[in-house]
Amino acid sequence: MNYKKVTHCRICKSKNLTKYLDLGNVPLANNLIGVADTLDIYPIQVLLCSICHLSQLSIVVDPKLMYSKYAYHSSVSQTFKDHCFKMGETLKAMWIRKEKFHPIPNVIDIASNDGCLLKEFRKHGFGVTGVEPASNLQPELSEYIPTINDFWSDSLASRFTVAVDFITATNVFAHVDDIDDFLNGVKRLLLPNGIVVIEVPYFPNLIAGNQFDTIYHEHLSYFLLKPLMILFKLHDIPIFRVEKYPIHGGSIRIYASSKQYEVENSLYDIIDDEDSNGFYNINKYFYLSTKIENSCNKLNLMLEELHLEGKKVMGYGASAKGISLLNYAKISANYLHSIVDETPDKQGNFTPGTNIPIVDFSHFEKEKPDFILLLAWNFEAELRRKTEHIGAKYIVPIPEVKIL
Ligand code: JHZ
């Protein structure tokens, strides 16, 4: 068996888990396929813990299947690179105000991918080390970033000899099953005033923005602030600051440390908002199923109509969420000619479950589509800027399908 069932809450260990969403069985979103490949599918069901209110998938697929080779390269998006550059600037300013243990600030980035964040941090003078399990994601030699090819764990942390000012983890914490082991390793390696900085998509944005396509096997947890506060307190590294960013459809960045920095009031405001908006109550979530079904039907219908009118529709961004959306909405390869993605590791493959070819950018110029379906809607501005000259109309699928 390539997956295990979740029997208790990942944070508070309660067995009071209630299912509120079932999106059926779909393939692993980032495991792209060749034409002749066979496909494994796994269930997508979301459960709510009635004690700490963590939403979580009902199964955990073996991480080695998903991350030993990883098609996603963070550096393809300039928007994300800019985001990382600014994050480096913020952390550098924090370091300047702290007691210094090293002559320059040092950072370990967990799930460093192709070194995107660390390259930006180095521009601010950080000493950098990456930890990344995917063997195909080594940063280019010309921009060498020391990277350990492994999963982050407490046991891996115990092999490091130098404690660090910062540990960063962007878009990985939701992917981790054993978050206790993850945080034990973090705590072990932080300097006494060191700070762990974690960015995760913020669950209320998923709900408000109907971002159901971001529910897929990699994302084991869907975080509100309250369960995160509970978790970090249990590990004695309390969260003292939270910031909201628009990246990836709306994320929160949390700052935590074993040094008891003063907890900012804004945290309590966010928790009050979560509470008053009903996020701690299962009744908030039961309507999702119907809403998602309606959204999928609308997208399917629109693409069918365009197909019948003889229009050529191409996708842009073979994102994990896009691939999930195509599966949830059962979009046939007849409706979508191909998907352009500028990640070389994705090109030449097909989308799992829907068999749509993934091609390079030159195909936009060759094929001259009438419509471009923005499957990476979170980078709408960047994708539109790059394709304006094609003269196609855009289809944005989320929160509700619309033509621009
Ligand atoms: P993008 C990823 O999800 C993976 P995905 C992961 N599971 C996660 O948690 C989230 O991020 C947060 C391409 N592209 O970033 C690159 C271009 O071709 O929305 C990507 O394949 N040209 C870790 O995959 C895809 O689109 C461009 O100019 O849903 C975007 O994927 C740009 C901007 C992107 O995340």
PDB file of N, CA, C and O in Angstrom, residues 63 66-67 70 171-177 216-221 223:
ATOM      1  N   PRO A  63       5.522   9.892   0.949  1.00  0.00           N
ATOM      2  CA  PRO A  63       6.202  11.082   0.421  1.00  0.00           C
ATOM      3  C   PRO A  63       7.267  10.760  -0.624  1.00  0.00           C
ATOM      4  O   PRO A  63       7.515  11.566  -1.532  1.00  0.00           O
ATOM      5  N   MET A  66       6.012  11.100  -4.036  1.00  0.00           N
ATOM      6  CA  MET A  66       5.691  12.446  -4.524  1.00  0.00           C
ATOM      7  C   MET A  66       6.915  13.346  -4.652  1.00  0.00           C
ATOM      8  O   MET A  66       6.939  14.233  -5.499  1.00  0.00           O
ATOM      9  N   TYR A  67       7.918  13.133  -3.795  1.00  0.00           N
ATOM     10  CA  TYR A  67       8.978  14.145  -3.714  1.00  0.00           C
ATOM     11  C   TYR A  67      10.382  13.687  -4.071  1.00  0.00           C
ATOM     12  O   TYR A  67      11.296  14.508  -4.057  1.00  0.00           O
ATOM     13  N   TYR A  70      10.775  15.760  -8.395  1.00  0.00           N
ATOM     14  CA  TYR A  70       9.701  16.742  -8.287  1.00  0.00           C
ATOM     15  C   TYR A  70       9.721  17.652  -9.500  1.00  0.00           C
ATOM     16  O   TYR A  70      10.736  18.291  -9.798  1.00  0.00           O
ATOM     17  N   ASN A 171       5.834  26.919   1.689  1.00  0.00           N
ATOM     18  CA  ASN A 171       5.038  25.950   0.924  1.00  0.00           C
ATOM     19  C   ASN A 171       5.510  24.519   1.090  1.00  0.00           C
ATOM     20  O   ASN A 171       5.578  23.766   0.126  1.00  0.00           O
ATOM     21  N   VAL A 172       5.840  24.150   2.326  1.00  0.00           N
ATOM     22  CA  VAL A 172       6.193  22.759   2.580  1.00  0.00           C
ATOM     23  C   VAL A 172       5.531  22.243   3.855  1.00  0.00           C
ATOM     24  O   VAL A 172       5.256  21.047   3.974  1.00  0.00           O
ATOM     25  N   PHE A 173       5.206  23.125   4.781  1.00  0.00           N
ATOM     26  CA  PHE A 173       4.715  22.641   6.079  1.00  0.00           C
ATOM     27  C   PHE A 173       3.387  21.883   5.932  1.00  0.00           C
ATOM     28  O   PHE A 173       3.144  20.909   6.640  1.00  0.00           O
ATOM     29  N   ALA A 174       2.557  22.333   4.981  1.00  0.00           N
ATOM     30  CA  ALA A 174       1.281  21.645   4.757  1.00  0.00           C
ATOM     31  C   ALA A 174       1.494  20.252   4.160  1.00  0.00           C
ATOM     32  O   ALA A 174       0.598  19.420   4.144  1.00  0.00           O
ATOM     33  N   HIS A 175       2.718  20.001   3.654  1.00  0.00           N
ATOM     34  CA  HIS A 175       3.012  18.728   2.988  1.00  0.00           C
ATOM     35  C   HIS A 175       3.536  17.674   3.965  1.00  0.00           C
ATOM     36  O   HIS A 175       3.811  16.547   3.576  1.00  0.00           O
ATOM     37  N   VAL A 176       3.759  18.088   5.232  1.00  0.00           N
ATOM     38  CA  VAL A 176       4.481  17.217   6.166  1.00  0.00           C
ATOM     39  C   VAL A 176       3.506  16.485   7.078  1.00  0.00           C
ATOM     40  O   VAL A 176       2.638  17.108   7.689  1.00  0.00           O
ATOM     41  N   ASP A 177       3.678  15.172   7.165  1.00  0.00           N
ATOM     42  CA  ASP A 177       2.815  14.397   8.052  1.00  0.00           C
ATOM     43  C   ASP A 177       3.306  14.520   9.507  1.00  0.00           C
ATOM     44  O   ASP A 177       2.586  14.976  10.377  1.00  0.00           O
ATOM     45  N   TYR A 216      -5.146  18.819  -2.808  1.00  0.00           N
ATOM     46  CA  TYR A 216      -4.614  17.623  -3.497  1.00  0.00           C
ATOM     47  C   TYR A 216      -3.670  16.893  -2.558  1.00  0.00           C
ATOM     48  O   TYR A 216      -3.390  17.372  -1.450  1.00  0.00           O
ATOM     49  N   HIS A 217      -3.194  15.731  -3.003  1.00  0.00           N
ATOM     50  CA  HIS A 217      -2.516  14.816  -2.064  1.00  0.00           C
ATOM     51  C   HIS A 217      -1.302  15.403  -1.356  1.00  0.00           C
ATOM     52  O   HIS A 217      -0.967  14.991  -0.254  1.00  0.00           O
ATOM     53  N   GLU A 218      -0.625  16.350  -2.018  1.00  0.00           N
ATOM     54  CA  GLU A 218       0.555  16.934  -1.360  1.00  0.00           C
ATOM     55  C   GLU A 218       0.156  17.731  -0.133  1.00  0.00           C
ATOM     56  O   GLU A 218       0.911  17.825   0.827  1.00  0.00           O
ATOM     57  N   HIS A 219      -1.017  18.368  -0.211  1.00  0.00           N
ATOM     58  CA  HIS A 219      -1.433  19.254   0.872  1.00  0.00           C
ATOM     59  C   HIS A 219      -2.205  18.467   1.929  1.00  0.00           C
ATOM     60  O   HIS A 219      -3.424  18.286   1.824  1.00  0.00           O
ATOM     61  N   LEU A 220      -1.466  18.025   2.930  1.00  0.00           N
ATOM     62  CA  LEU A 220      -2.057  17.176   3.970  1.00  0.00           C
ATOM     63  C   LEU A 220      -2.857  18.004   4.973  1.00  0.00           C
ATOM     64  O   LEU A 220      -3.836  17.536   5.526  1.00  0.00           O
ATOM     65  N   SER A 221      -2.408  19.259   5.215  1.00  0.00           N
ATOM     66  CA  SER A 221      -3.055  20.119   6.216  1.00  0.00           C
ATOM     67  C   SER A 221      -3.495  21.433   5.582  1.00  0.00           C
ATOM     68  O   SER A 221      -2.804  21.957   4.694  1.00  0.00           O
ATOM     69  N   PHE A 223      -4.337  25.102   6.908  1.00  0.00           N
ATOM     70  CA  PHE A 223      -4.105  25.744   8.201  1.00  0.00           C
ATOM     71  C   PHE A 223      -4.917  27.000   8.465  1.00  0.00           C
ATOM     72  O   PHE A 223      -4.928  27.942   7.670  1.00  0.00           O
TER      73      PHE A 223
END
